[in-house]
Amino acid sequence: MTTHRPRPASRPHRSSRALATALAAGTLLATAACSGGQEGPAARESAAAPAHHLERGPSPSPSSRLTEEGARNALITEADIEEQWQKSQAPPQSWRDSLLLGEVDAAEFVTGRSDAKECQRLVDALYDDTLLGKPSGPTALAGFEQGDSRLLYQVAGYDKKTLDASMKWLASLPETCDTFTVTGGEGGRRTVEVTETSLPDEGDARQGLKVQLKGENEGTPVTLTLDVAAVRIGTDAFTVMNGGLDGADTPTTKNAVQHGTQRLEEVQAGRTPAPTPSEIE
């Protein structure tokens, strides 16, 4: 079930410190998430086939392969996502929490145990930052905070076969993992719902998804909402994971996708991305 909520005028005060702890962005990474597919402009030129199964032609060949410096330059900044986001001082890899840890309940999948395996793969991939598979080239991570919300952004170079397979896998998840249960860990039994979302028409291919996880944290009912976006440009790609117990701010996700695409394309062309206007002030 996809939840679309208006952007609140102000974020509600978190009465329990435990709930804020549960929002470490690593909590988000341990969530199960899925995606429906969306592809480039050329896909829409053919009404005979679903857009999420088509891609436009490859981007112009970059002047060189992605480098470590290039991956870092391609990372978005606070100015790219606006609002009151601040760069996290803690390394993104340290954002871990027990709320979403556990094993997918395979007993739910009576007609297809393979679906349970795919959902577990998703849970594991989000937790260890391998949503699009293990990068074969350079990778860079950046984390941002706004109140109790967290945003993780990753840029990396991939093997083409691996990247194509990962995007196809993400496109299948809304059907195979639309609703499932995670058990174990300190979070007890949690229900996960996954739905497709739309993203800006950027890159060669993209996948958008929303994940809602309902469970308890120290006896208090909580709902964690997470936006996830994956955008492929050639054999490079970036992912966005954004949300929290107050919901996922979709405009922030879309800003990250638009500015992230621009920055990565600049790097692929052998240029250093120009500062976002608000960075120059």
PDB file of C-alpha atoms in Angstrom:
ATOM      1  CA  MET A   1       0.000   0.000   0.000  1.00  0.00           C
ATOM      2  CA  THR A   2       1.527   3.304  -1.087  1.00  0.00           C
ATOM      3  CA  THR A   3       1.024   6.180   1.294  1.00  0.00           C
ATOM      4  CA  HIS A   4       1.038   9.693  -0.143  1.00  0.00           C
ATOM      5  CA  ARG A   5       0.959  12.298   2.563  1.00  0.00           C
ATOM      6  CA  PRO A   6       1.224  16.069   2.289  1.00  0.00           C
ATOM      7  CA  ARG A   7       4.446  17.630   3.439  1.00  0.00           C
ATOM      8  CA  PRO A   8       3.861  18.722   7.058  1.00  0.00           C
ATOM      9  CA  ALA A   9       4.437  22.347   8.061  1.00  0.00           C
ATOM     10  CA  SER A  10       6.701  21.107  10.793  1.00  0.00           C
ATOM     11  CA  ARG A  11       7.896  17.708  11.925  1.00  0.00           C
ATOM     12  CA  PRO A  12       6.171  16.406  15.043  1.00  0.00           C
ATOM     13  CA  HIS A  13       8.191  16.162  18.219  1.00  0.00           C
ATOM     14  CA  ARG A  14       9.338  12.602  18.915  1.00  0.00           C
ATOM     15  CA  SER A  15       8.165  11.812  22.431  1.00  0.00           C
ATOM     16  CA  SER A  16      10.239   8.694  22.783  1.00  0.00           C
ATOM     17  CA  ARG A  17      13.999   8.705  22.424  1.00  0.00           C
ATOM     18  CA  ALA A  18      13.764   5.064  21.395  1.00  0.00           C
ATOM     19  CA  LEU A  19      11.852   6.038  18.283  1.00  0.00           C
ATOM     20  CA  ALA A  20      14.553   8.463  17.228  1.00  0.00           C
ATOM     21  CA  THR A  21      17.126   5.731  17.703  1.00  0.00           C
ATOM     22  CA  ALA A  22      15.084   3.470  15.478  1.00  0.00           C
ATOM     23  CA  LEU A  23      15.475   5.995  12.684  1.00  0.00           C
ATOM     24  CA  ALA A  24      19.184   5.588  12.211  1.00  0.00           C
ATOM     25  CA  ALA A  25      19.418   5.508   8.449  1.00  0.00           C
ATOM     26  CA  GLY A  26      20.843   2.032   8.698  1.00  0.00           C
ATOM     27  CA  THR A  27      17.418   1.099  10.005  1.00  0.00           C
ATOM     28  CA  LEU A  28      16.188   2.109   6.634  1.00  0.00           C
ATOM     29  CA  LEU A  29      18.812  -0.018   4.958  1.00  0.00           C
ATOM     30  CA  ALA A  30      17.654  -3.088   6.827  1.00  0.00           C
ATOM     31  CA  THR A  31      14.099  -2.590   5.575  1.00  0.00           C
ATOM     32  CA  ALA A  32      12.649  -4.746   2.882  1.00  0.00           C
ATOM     33  CA  ALA A  33      11.910  -2.659  -0.175  1.00  0.00           C
ATOM     34  CA  CYS A  34      10.807  -3.273  -3.715  1.00  0.00           C
ATOM     35  CA  SER A  35      10.382  -1.462  -6.970  1.00  0.00           C
ATOM     36  CA  GLY A  36       8.349  -1.251 -10.084  1.00  0.00           C
ATOM     37  CA  GLY A  37      10.245  -0.322 -13.233  1.00  0.00           C
ATOM     38  CA  GLN A  38      10.340   2.936 -15.142  1.00  0.00           C
ATOM     39  CA  GLU A  39      12.468   3.548 -18.164  1.00  0.00           C
ATOM     40  CA  GLY A  40      13.702   6.349 -20.377  1.00  0.00           C
ATOM     41  CA  PRO A  41      11.837   8.515 -22.890  1.00  0.00           C
ATOM     42  CA  ALA A  42      12.171   6.096 -25.789  1.00  0.00           C
ATOM     43  CA  ALA A  43      10.069   3.596 -23.857  1.00  0.00           C
ATOM     44  CA  ARG A  44       7.062   5.864 -24.023  1.00  0.00           C
ATOM     45  CA  GLU A  45       7.371   6.108 -27.798  1.00  0.00           C
ATOM     46  CA  SER A  46       6.094   2.556 -28.035  1.00  0.00           C
ATOM     47  CA  ALA A  47       2.548   2.209 -26.731  1.00  0.00           C
ATOM     48  CA  ALA A  48       2.618  -1.464 -27.520  1.00  0.00           C
ATOM     49  CA  ALA A  49       4.826  -2.392 -24.560  1.00  0.00           C
ATOM     50  CA  PRO A  50       4.821  -1.469 -20.859  1.00  0.00           C
ATOM     51  CA  ALA A  51       7.148   1.433 -20.075  1.00  0.00           C
ATOM     52  CA  HIS A  52       8.884  -0.415 -17.297  1.00  0.00           C
ATOM     53  CA  HIS A  53      10.174  -3.076 -19.670  1.00  0.00           C
ATOM     54  CA  LEU A  54      11.808  -0.687 -22.136  1.00  0.00           C
ATOM     55  CA  GLU A  55      14.897   1.499 -22.036  1.00  0.00           C
ATOM     56  CA  ARG A  56      16.203   4.251 -24.190  1.00  0.00           C
ATOM     57  CA  GLY A  57      19.550   3.871 -25.909  1.00  0.00           C
ATOM     58  CA  PRO A  58      22.762   4.003 -23.905  1.00  0.00           C
ATOM     59  CA  SER A  59      24.121   7.365 -22.861  1.00  0.00           C
ATOM     60  CA  PRO A  60      27.014   8.844 -24.849  1.00  0.00           C
ATOM     61  CA  SER A  61      30.245   7.119 -23.945  1.00  0.00           C
ATOM     62  CA  PRO A  62      31.948   8.895 -21.050  1.00  0.00           C
ATOM     63  CA  SER A  63      35.487  10.175 -21.553  1.00  0.00           C
ATOM     64  CA  SER A  64      36.758   7.689 -18.969  1.00  0.00           C
ATOM     65  CA  ARG A  65      35.522   5.081 -16.532  1.00  0.00           C
ATOM     66  CA  LEU A  66      34.277   6.200 -13.153  1.00  0.00           C
ATOM     67  CA  THR A  67      37.147   6.866 -10.745  1.00  0.00           C
ATOM     68  CA  GLU A  68      37.219   7.119  -6.958  1.00  0.00           C
ATOM     69  CA  GLU A  69      37.408  10.902  -7.234  1.00  0.00           C
ATOM     70  CA  GLY A  70      34.643  10.917  -9.826  1.00  0.00           C
ATOM     71  CA  ALA A  71      32.351   8.875  -7.592  1.00  0.00           C
ATOM     72  CA  ARG A  72      32.904  11.336  -4.748  1.00  0.00           C
ATOM     73  CA  ASN A  73      32.251  14.304  -7.054  1.00  0.00           C
ATOM     74  CA  ALA A  74      29.028  12.691  -8.235  1.00  0.00           C
ATOM     75  CA  LEU A  75      27.583  12.600  -4.716  1.00  0.00           C
ATOM     76  CA  ILE A  76      24.771  15.045  -4.078  1.00  0.00           C
ATOM     77  CA  THR A  77      25.089  17.794  -1.452  1.00  0.00           C
ATOM     78  CA  GLU A  78      22.743  19.315   1.121  1.00  0.00           C
ATOM     79  CA  ALA A  79      21.908  22.057  -1.401  1.00  0.00           C
ATOM     80  CA  ASP A  80      20.742  19.478  -3.950  1.00  0.00           C
ATOM     81  CA  ILE A  81      18.025  18.122  -1.674  1.00  0.00           C
ATOM     82  CA  GLU A  82      17.179  21.489  -0.034  1.00  0.00           C
ATOM     83  CA  GLU A  83      14.909  21.770   3.009  1.00  0.00           C
ATOM     84  CA  GLN A  84      16.924  21.531   6.254  1.00  0.00           C
ATOM     85  CA  TRP A  85      19.018  18.495   5.451  1.00  0.00           C
ATOM     86  CA  GLN A  86      22.485  18.373   6.949  1.00  0.00           C
ATOM     87  CA  LYS A  87      25.426  16.142   6.094  1.00  0.00           C
ATOM     88  CA  SER A  88      25.808  13.445   8.707  1.00  0.00           C
ATOM     89  CA  GLN A  89      29.039  13.434  10.667  1.00  0.00           C
ATOM     90  CA  ALA A  90      28.758   9.710  11.306  1.00  0.00           C
ATOM     91  CA  PRO A  91      29.765   7.372   8.472  1.00  0.00           C
ATOM     92  CA  PRO A  92      26.708   5.960   6.659  1.00  0.00           C
ATOM     93  CA  GLN A  93      28.022   2.444   7.264  1.00  0.00           C
ATOM     94  CA  SER A  94      27.440   2.982  11.002  1.00  0.00           C
ATOM     95  CA  TRP A  95      23.716   3.607  10.551  1.00  0.00           C
ATOM     96  CA  ARG A  96      22.378   0.306  11.742  1.00  0.00           C
ATOM     97  CA  ASP A  97      19.440  -0.542  14.001  1.00  0.00           C
ATOM     98  CA  SER A  98      17.747  -3.723  15.151  1.00  0.00           C
ATOM     99  CA  LEU A  99      14.167  -2.743  14.286  1.00  0.00           C
ATOM    100  CA  LEU A 100      14.292  -4.163  10.773  1.00  0.00           C
ATOM    101  CA  LEU A 101      16.682  -7.024  11.246  1.00  0.00           C
ATOM    102  CA  GLY A 102      15.397 -10.557  10.956  1.00  0.00           C
ATOM    103  CA  GLU A 103      14.442 -13.304   8.560  1.00  0.00           C
ATOM    104  CA  VAL A 104      11.669 -13.335   5.990  1.00  0.00           C
ATOM    105  CA  ASP A 105       8.890 -15.700   7.061  1.00  0.00           C
ATOM    106  CA  ALA A 106       9.011 -18.313   4.297  1.00  0.00           C
ATOM    107  CA  ALA A 107       5.802 -19.972   5.542  1.00  0.00           C
ATOM    108  CA  GLU A 108       3.824 -17.092   4.015  1.00  0.00           C
ATOM    109  CA  PHE A 109       4.843 -18.075   0.506  1.00  0.00           C
ATOM    110  CA  VAL A 110       2.766 -21.201   0.110  1.00  0.00           C
ATOM    111  CA  THR A 111       2.740 -21.150  -3.693  1.00  0.00           C
ATOM    112  CA  GLY A 112       6.273 -19.995  -4.271  1.00  0.00           C
ATOM    113  CA  ARG A 113       9.050 -20.422  -1.748  1.00  0.00           C
ATOM    114  CA  SER A 114      11.393 -18.793  -4.265  1.00  0.00           C
ATOM    115  CA  ASP A 115       9.574 -15.515  -3.557  1.00  0.00           C
ATOM    116  CA  ALA A 116      10.659 -15.694   0.075  1.00  0.00           C
ATOM    117  CA  LYS A 117      14.247 -16.056  -1.106  1.00  0.00           C
ATOM    118  CA  GLU A 118      13.929 -12.955  -3.276  1.00  0.00           C
ATOM    119  CA  CYS A 119      12.464 -10.937  -0.402  1.00  0.00           C
ATOM    120  CA  GLN A 120      15.284 -12.053   1.893  1.00  0.00           C
ATOM    121  CA  ARG A 121      17.765 -11.028  -0.783  1.00  0.00           C
ATOM    122  CA  LEU A 122      16.172  -7.590  -0.740  1.00  0.00           C
ATOM    123  CA  VAL A 123      16.371  -7.267   3.052  1.00  0.00           C
ATOM    124  CA  ASP A 124      20.030  -8.289   2.994  1.00  0.00           C
ATOM    125  CA  ALA A 125      20.892  -6.060   0.025  1.00  0.00           C
ATOM    126  CA  LEU A 126      19.443  -2.952   1.643  1.00  0.00           C
ATOM    127  CA  TYR A 127      21.293  -3.653   4.845  1.00  0.00           C
ATOM    128  CA  ASP A 128      24.714  -4.072   3.251  1.00  0.00           C
ATOM    129  CA  ASP A 129      24.328  -1.355   0.575  1.00  0.00           C
ATOM    130  CA  THR A 130      24.145  -3.770  -2.369  1.00  0.00           C
ATOM    131  CA  LEU A 131      20.697  -2.933  -3.744  1.00  0.00           C
ATOM    132  CA  LEU A 132      22.126  -3.054  -7.281  1.00  0.00           C
ATOM    133  CA  GLY A 133      24.561  -5.842  -6.583  1.00  0.00           C
ATOM    134  CA  LYS A 134      28.176  -5.600  -5.559  1.00  0.00           C
ATOM    135  CA  PRO A 135      29.905  -2.715  -7.375  1.00  0.00           C
ATOM    136  CA  SER A 136      32.713  -3.745  -9.705  1.00  0.00           C
ATOM    137  CA  GLY A 137      34.117  -0.197  -9.797  1.00  0.00           C
ATOM    138  CA  PRO A 138      34.530   2.752  -7.444  1.00  0.00           C
ATOM    139  CA  THR A 139      31.769   3.562  -4.991  1.00  0.00           C
ATOM    140  CA  ALA A 140      30.996   6.501  -2.703  1.00  0.00           C
ATOM    141  CA  LEU A 141      28.407   7.046   0.019  1.00  0.00           C
ATOM    142  CA  ALA A 142      26.906  10.128   1.620  1.00  0.00           C
ATOM    143  CA  GLY A 143      24.407  10.404   4.465  1.00  0.00           C
ATOM    144  CA  PHE A 144      22.087  13.259   5.434  1.00  0.00           C
ATOM    145  CA  GLU A 145      19.855  14.007   8.430  1.00  0.00           C
ATOM    146  CA  GLN A 146      16.769  16.144   8.951  1.00  0.00           C
ATOM    147  CA  GLY A 147      15.082  15.758  12.308  1.00  0.00           C
ATOM    148  CA  ASP A 148      14.307  12.066  12.690  1.00  0.00           C
ATOM    149  CA  SER A 149      14.567  11.395   8.956  1.00  0.00           C
ATOM    150  CA  ARG A 150      17.616   9.979   7.203  1.00  0.00           C
ATOM    151  CA  LEU A 151      18.770   9.874   3.577  1.00  0.00           C
ATOM    152  CA  LEU A 152      21.492   7.620   2.193  1.00  0.00           C
ATOM    153  CA  TYR A 153      22.945   8.250  -1.271  1.00  0.00           C
ATOM    154  CA  GLN A 154      25.311   5.872  -3.076  1.00  0.00           C
ATOM    155  CA  VAL A 155      27.118   6.189  -6.429  1.00  0.00           C
ATOM    156  CA  ALA A 156      29.009   3.267  -7.972  1.00  0.00           C
ATOM    157  CA  GLY A 157      30.298   1.638 -11.138  1.00  0.00           C
ATOM    158  CA  TYR A 158      29.010  -1.834 -12.023  1.00  0.00           C
ATOM    159  CA  ASP A 159      29.496  -4.703 -14.399  1.00  0.00           C
ATOM    160  CA  LYS A 160      26.877  -4.181 -17.116  1.00  0.00           C
ATOM    161  CA  LYS A 161      25.437  -7.675 -16.866  1.00  0.00           C
ATOM    162  CA  THR A 162      25.136  -7.409 -13.093  1.00  0.00           C
ATOM    163  CA  LEU A 163      23.554  -3.969 -13.258  1.00  0.00           C
ATOM    164  CA  ASP A 164      21.008  -4.961 -15.908  1.00  0.00           C
ATOM    165  CA  ALA A 165      20.061  -8.048 -13.921  1.00  0.00           C
ATOM    166  CA  SER A 166      19.691  -6.022 -10.729  1.00  0.00           C
ATOM    167  CA  MET A 167      17.377  -3.488 -12.367  1.00  0.00           C
ATOM    168  CA  LYS A 168      15.260  -6.325 -13.758  1.00  0.00           C
ATOM    169  CA  TRP A 169      15.166  -7.940 -10.324  1.00  0.00           C
ATOM    170  CA  LEU A 170      13.991  -4.699  -8.720  1.00  0.00           C
ATOM    171  CA  ALA A 171      11.211  -4.440 -11.304  1.00  0.00           C
ATOM    172  CA  SER A 172       9.889  -7.853 -10.272  1.00  0.00           C
ATOM    173  CA  LEU A 173       9.717  -7.179  -6.554  1.00  0.00           C
ATOM    174  CA  PRO A 174       6.369  -5.327  -6.268  1.00  0.00           C
ATOM    175  CA  GLU A 175       4.696  -8.542  -7.384  1.00  0.00           C
ATOM    176  CA  THR A 176       6.865 -11.130  -5.645  1.00  0.00           C
ATOM    177  CA  CYS A 177       7.327  -9.164  -2.417  1.00  0.00           C
ATOM    178  CA  ASP A 178       4.280  -6.893  -2.264  1.00  0.00           C
ATOM    179  CA  THR A 179       3.525  -7.962   1.322  1.00  0.00           C
ATOM    180  CA  PHE A 180       5.630 -10.160   3.557  1.00  0.00           C
ATOM    181  CA  THR A 181       6.701 -10.614   7.170  1.00  0.00           C
ATOM    182  CA  VAL A 182      10.075 -10.307   8.821  1.00  0.00           C
ATOM    183  CA  THR A 183      10.616 -12.071  12.149  1.00  0.00           C
ATOM    184  CA  GLY A 184      13.396 -12.257  14.700  1.00  0.00           C
ATOM    185  CA  GLY A 185      15.743  -9.686  16.152  1.00  0.00           C
ATOM    186  CA  GLU A 186      14.560  -7.203  18.766  1.00  0.00           C
ATOM    187  CA  GLY A 187      11.733  -5.969  16.549  1.00  0.00           C
ATOM    188  CA  GLY A 188       9.608  -9.104  16.871  1.00  0.00           C
ATOM    189  CA  ARG A 189       7.221  -9.650  13.958  1.00  0.00           C
ATOM    190  CA  ARG A 190       7.003  -6.868  11.349  1.00  0.00           C
ATOM    191  CA  THR A 191       4.791  -6.583   8.273  1.00  0.00           C
ATOM    192  CA  VAL A 192       6.355  -5.092   5.142  1.00  0.00           C
ATOM    193  CA  GLU A 193       4.351  -3.613   2.262  1.00  0.00           C
ATOM    194  CA  VAL A 194       6.029  -2.634  -1.015  1.00  0.00           C
ATOM    195  CA  THR A 195       4.547  -0.542  -3.829  1.00  0.00           C
ATOM    196  CA  GLU A 196       5.774   1.096  -7.018  1.00  0.00           C
ATOM    197  CA  THR A 197       6.344   4.865  -7.214  1.00  0.00           C
ATOM    198  CA  SER A 198       7.163   7.218 -10.078  1.00  0.00           C
ATOM    199  CA  LEU A 199      10.463   9.042 -10.486  1.00  0.00           C
ATOM    200  CA  PRO A 200      11.594  11.975 -12.634  1.00  0.00           C
ATOM    201  CA  ASP A 201      12.399  10.980 -16.223  1.00  0.00           C
ATOM    202  CA  GLU A 202      16.144  10.804 -15.693  1.00  0.00           C
ATOM    203  CA  GLY A 203      18.928   8.443 -16.719  1.00  0.00           C
ATOM    204  CA  ASP A 204      18.746   5.424 -19.004  1.00  0.00           C
ATOM    205  CA  ALA A 205      16.540   3.441 -16.622  1.00  0.00           C
ATOM    206  CA  ARG A 206      15.103   3.947 -13.180  1.00  0.00           C
ATOM    207  CA  GLN A 207      13.184   2.094 -10.473  1.00  0.00           C
ATOM    208  CA  GLY A 208      11.067   3.777  -7.813  1.00  0.00           C
ATOM    209  CA  LEU A 209       9.510   2.140  -4.771  1.00  0.00           C
ATOM    210  CA  LYS A 210       7.964   2.859  -1.420  1.00  0.00           C
ATOM    211  CA  VAL A 211       8.270   0.556   1.568  1.00  0.00           C
ATOM    212  CA  GLN A 212       6.180   0.629   4.719  1.00  0.00           C
ATOM    213  CA  LEU A 213       7.129  -1.494   7.683  1.00  0.00           C
ATOM    214  CA  LYS A 214       4.718  -1.853  10.589  1.00  0.00           C
ATOM    215  CA  GLY A 215       5.819  -3.284  13.905  1.00  0.00           C
ATOM    216  CA  GLU A 216       6.802  -2.303  17.417  1.00  0.00           C
ATOM    217  CA  ASN A 217       9.794  -0.594  18.965  1.00  0.00           C
ATOM    218  CA  GLU A 218      10.121  -1.254  22.696  1.00  0.00           C
ATOM    219  CA  GLY A 219       6.411  -1.983  22.877  1.00  0.00           C
ATOM    220  CA  THR A 220       5.343   1.095  20.906  1.00  0.00           C
ATOM    221  CA  PRO A 221       3.596   0.591  17.515  1.00  0.00           C
ATOM    222  CA  VAL A 222       5.599   2.244  14.744  1.00  0.00           C
ATOM    223  CA  THR A 223       5.379   2.584  10.979  1.00  0.00           C
ATOM    224  CA  LEU A 224       8.568   3.214   9.071  1.00  0.00           C
ATOM    225  CA  THR A 225       8.112   4.623   5.549  1.00  0.00           C
ATOM    226  CA  LEU A 226      10.964   4.578   3.056  1.00  0.00           C
ATOM    227  CA  ASP A 227      11.388   5.920  -0.476  1.00  0.00           C
ATOM    228  CA  VAL A 228      13.915   4.005  -2.569  1.00  0.00           C
ATOM    229  CA  ALA A 229      15.167   5.082  -5.996  1.00  0.00           C
ATOM    230  CA  ALA A 230      17.702   3.506  -8.352  1.00  0.00           C
ATOM    231  CA  VAL A 231      18.888   5.250 -11.525  1.00  0.00           C
ATOM    232  CA  ARG A 232      21.175   3.724 -14.172  1.00  0.00           C
ATOM    233  CA  ILE A 233      23.314   5.842 -16.503  1.00  0.00           C
ATOM    234  CA  GLY A 234      25.409   3.628 -18.716  1.00  0.00           C
ATOM    235  CA  THR A 235      27.210   1.167 -16.435  1.00  0.00           C
ATOM    236  CA  ASP A 236      27.153   3.550 -13.481  1.00  0.00           C
ATOM    237  CA  ALA A 237      24.224   4.032 -11.140  1.00  0.00           C
ATOM    238  CA  PHE A 238      23.113   5.675  -7.937  1.00  0.00           C
ATOM    239  CA  THR A 239      20.587   4.791  -5.266  1.00  0.00           C
ATOM    240  CA  VAL A 240      18.595   6.920  -2.838  1.00  0.00           C
ATOM    241  CA  MET A 241      17.030   5.701   0.410  1.00  0.00           C
ATOM    242  CA  ASN A 242      15.013   8.336   2.237  1.00  0.00           C
ATOM    243  CA  GLY A 243      12.471   8.241   5.057  1.00  0.00           C
ATOM    244  CA  GLY A 244      11.653   7.701   8.695  1.00  0.00           C
ATOM    245  CA  LEU A 245       8.870   7.255  11.232  1.00  0.00           C
ATOM    246  CA  ASP A 246       7.369  10.584  10.139  1.00  0.00           C
ATOM    247  CA  GLY A 247       7.082   9.317   6.568  1.00  0.00           C
ATOM    248  CA  ALA A 248       9.152   9.700   3.407  1.00  0.00           C
ATOM    249  CA  ASP A 249       9.397  13.161   1.841  1.00  0.00           C
ATOM    250  CA  THR A 250       8.886  12.376  -1.849  1.00  0.00           C
ATOM    251  CA  PRO A 251       9.948  15.828  -3.188  1.00  0.00           C
ATOM    252  CA  THR A 252      13.311  15.290  -1.482  1.00  0.00           C
ATOM    253  CA  THR A 253      13.687  11.947  -3.228  1.00  0.00           C
ATOM    254  CA  LYS A 254      12.874  13.517  -6.586  1.00  0.00           C
ATOM    255  CA  ASN A 255      15.365  16.355  -5.997  1.00  0.00           C
ATOM    256  CA  ALA A 256      18.037  13.779  -5.240  1.00  0.00           C
ATOM    257  CA  VAL A 257      17.241  11.913  -8.471  1.00  0.00           C
ATOM    258  CA  GLN A 258      17.287  15.026 -10.659  1.00  0.00           C
ATOM    259  CA  HIS A 259      20.444  16.581  -9.232  1.00  0.00           C
ATOM    260  CA  GLY A 260      22.140  13.205  -8.842  1.00  0.00           C
ATOM    261  CA  THR A 261      21.635  12.471 -12.538  1.00  0.00           C
ATOM    262  CA  GLN A 262      23.101  15.828 -13.532  1.00  0.00           C
ATOM    263  CA  ARG A 263      26.145  15.352 -11.334  1.00  0.00           C
ATOM    264  CA  LEU A 264      26.869  11.821 -12.526  1.00  0.00           C
ATOM    265  CA  GLU A 265      26.501  12.797 -16.190  1.00  0.00           C
ATOM    266  CA  GLU A 266      28.954  15.665 -15.654  1.00  0.00           C
ATOM    267  CA  VAL A 267      31.458  13.265 -14.113  1.00  0.00           C
ATOM    268  CA  GLN A 268      30.990  10.752 -16.925  1.00  0.00           C
ATOM    269  CA  ALA A 269      31.739  13.538 -19.421  1.00  0.00           C
ATOM    270  CA  GLY A 270      35.054  14.198 -17.669  1.00  0.00           C
ATOM    271  CA  ARG A 271      33.932  17.382 -15.931  1.00  0.00           C
ATOM    272  CA  THR A 272      33.670  18.379 -12.285  1.00  0.00           C
ATOM    273  CA  PRO A 273      30.057  19.191 -11.362  1.00  0.00           C
ATOM    274  CA  ALA A 274      29.452  22.888 -10.741  1.00  0.00           C
ATOM    275  CA  PRO A 275      28.278  23.840  -7.247  1.00  0.00           C
ATOM    276  CA  THR A 276      24.545  23.975  -6.693  1.00  0.00           C
ATOM    277  CA  PRO A 277      23.502  27.690  -6.512  1.00  0.00           C
ATOM    278  CA  SER A 278      22.784  27.668  -2.782  1.00  0.00           C
ATOM    279  CA  GLU A 279      26.313  26.356  -2.183  1.00  0.00           C
ATOM    280  CA  ILE A 280      27.758  29.514  -3.699  1.00  0.00           C
ATOM    281  CA  GLU A 281      25.953  31.966  -1.439  1.00  0.00           C
TER     282      GLU A 281
END
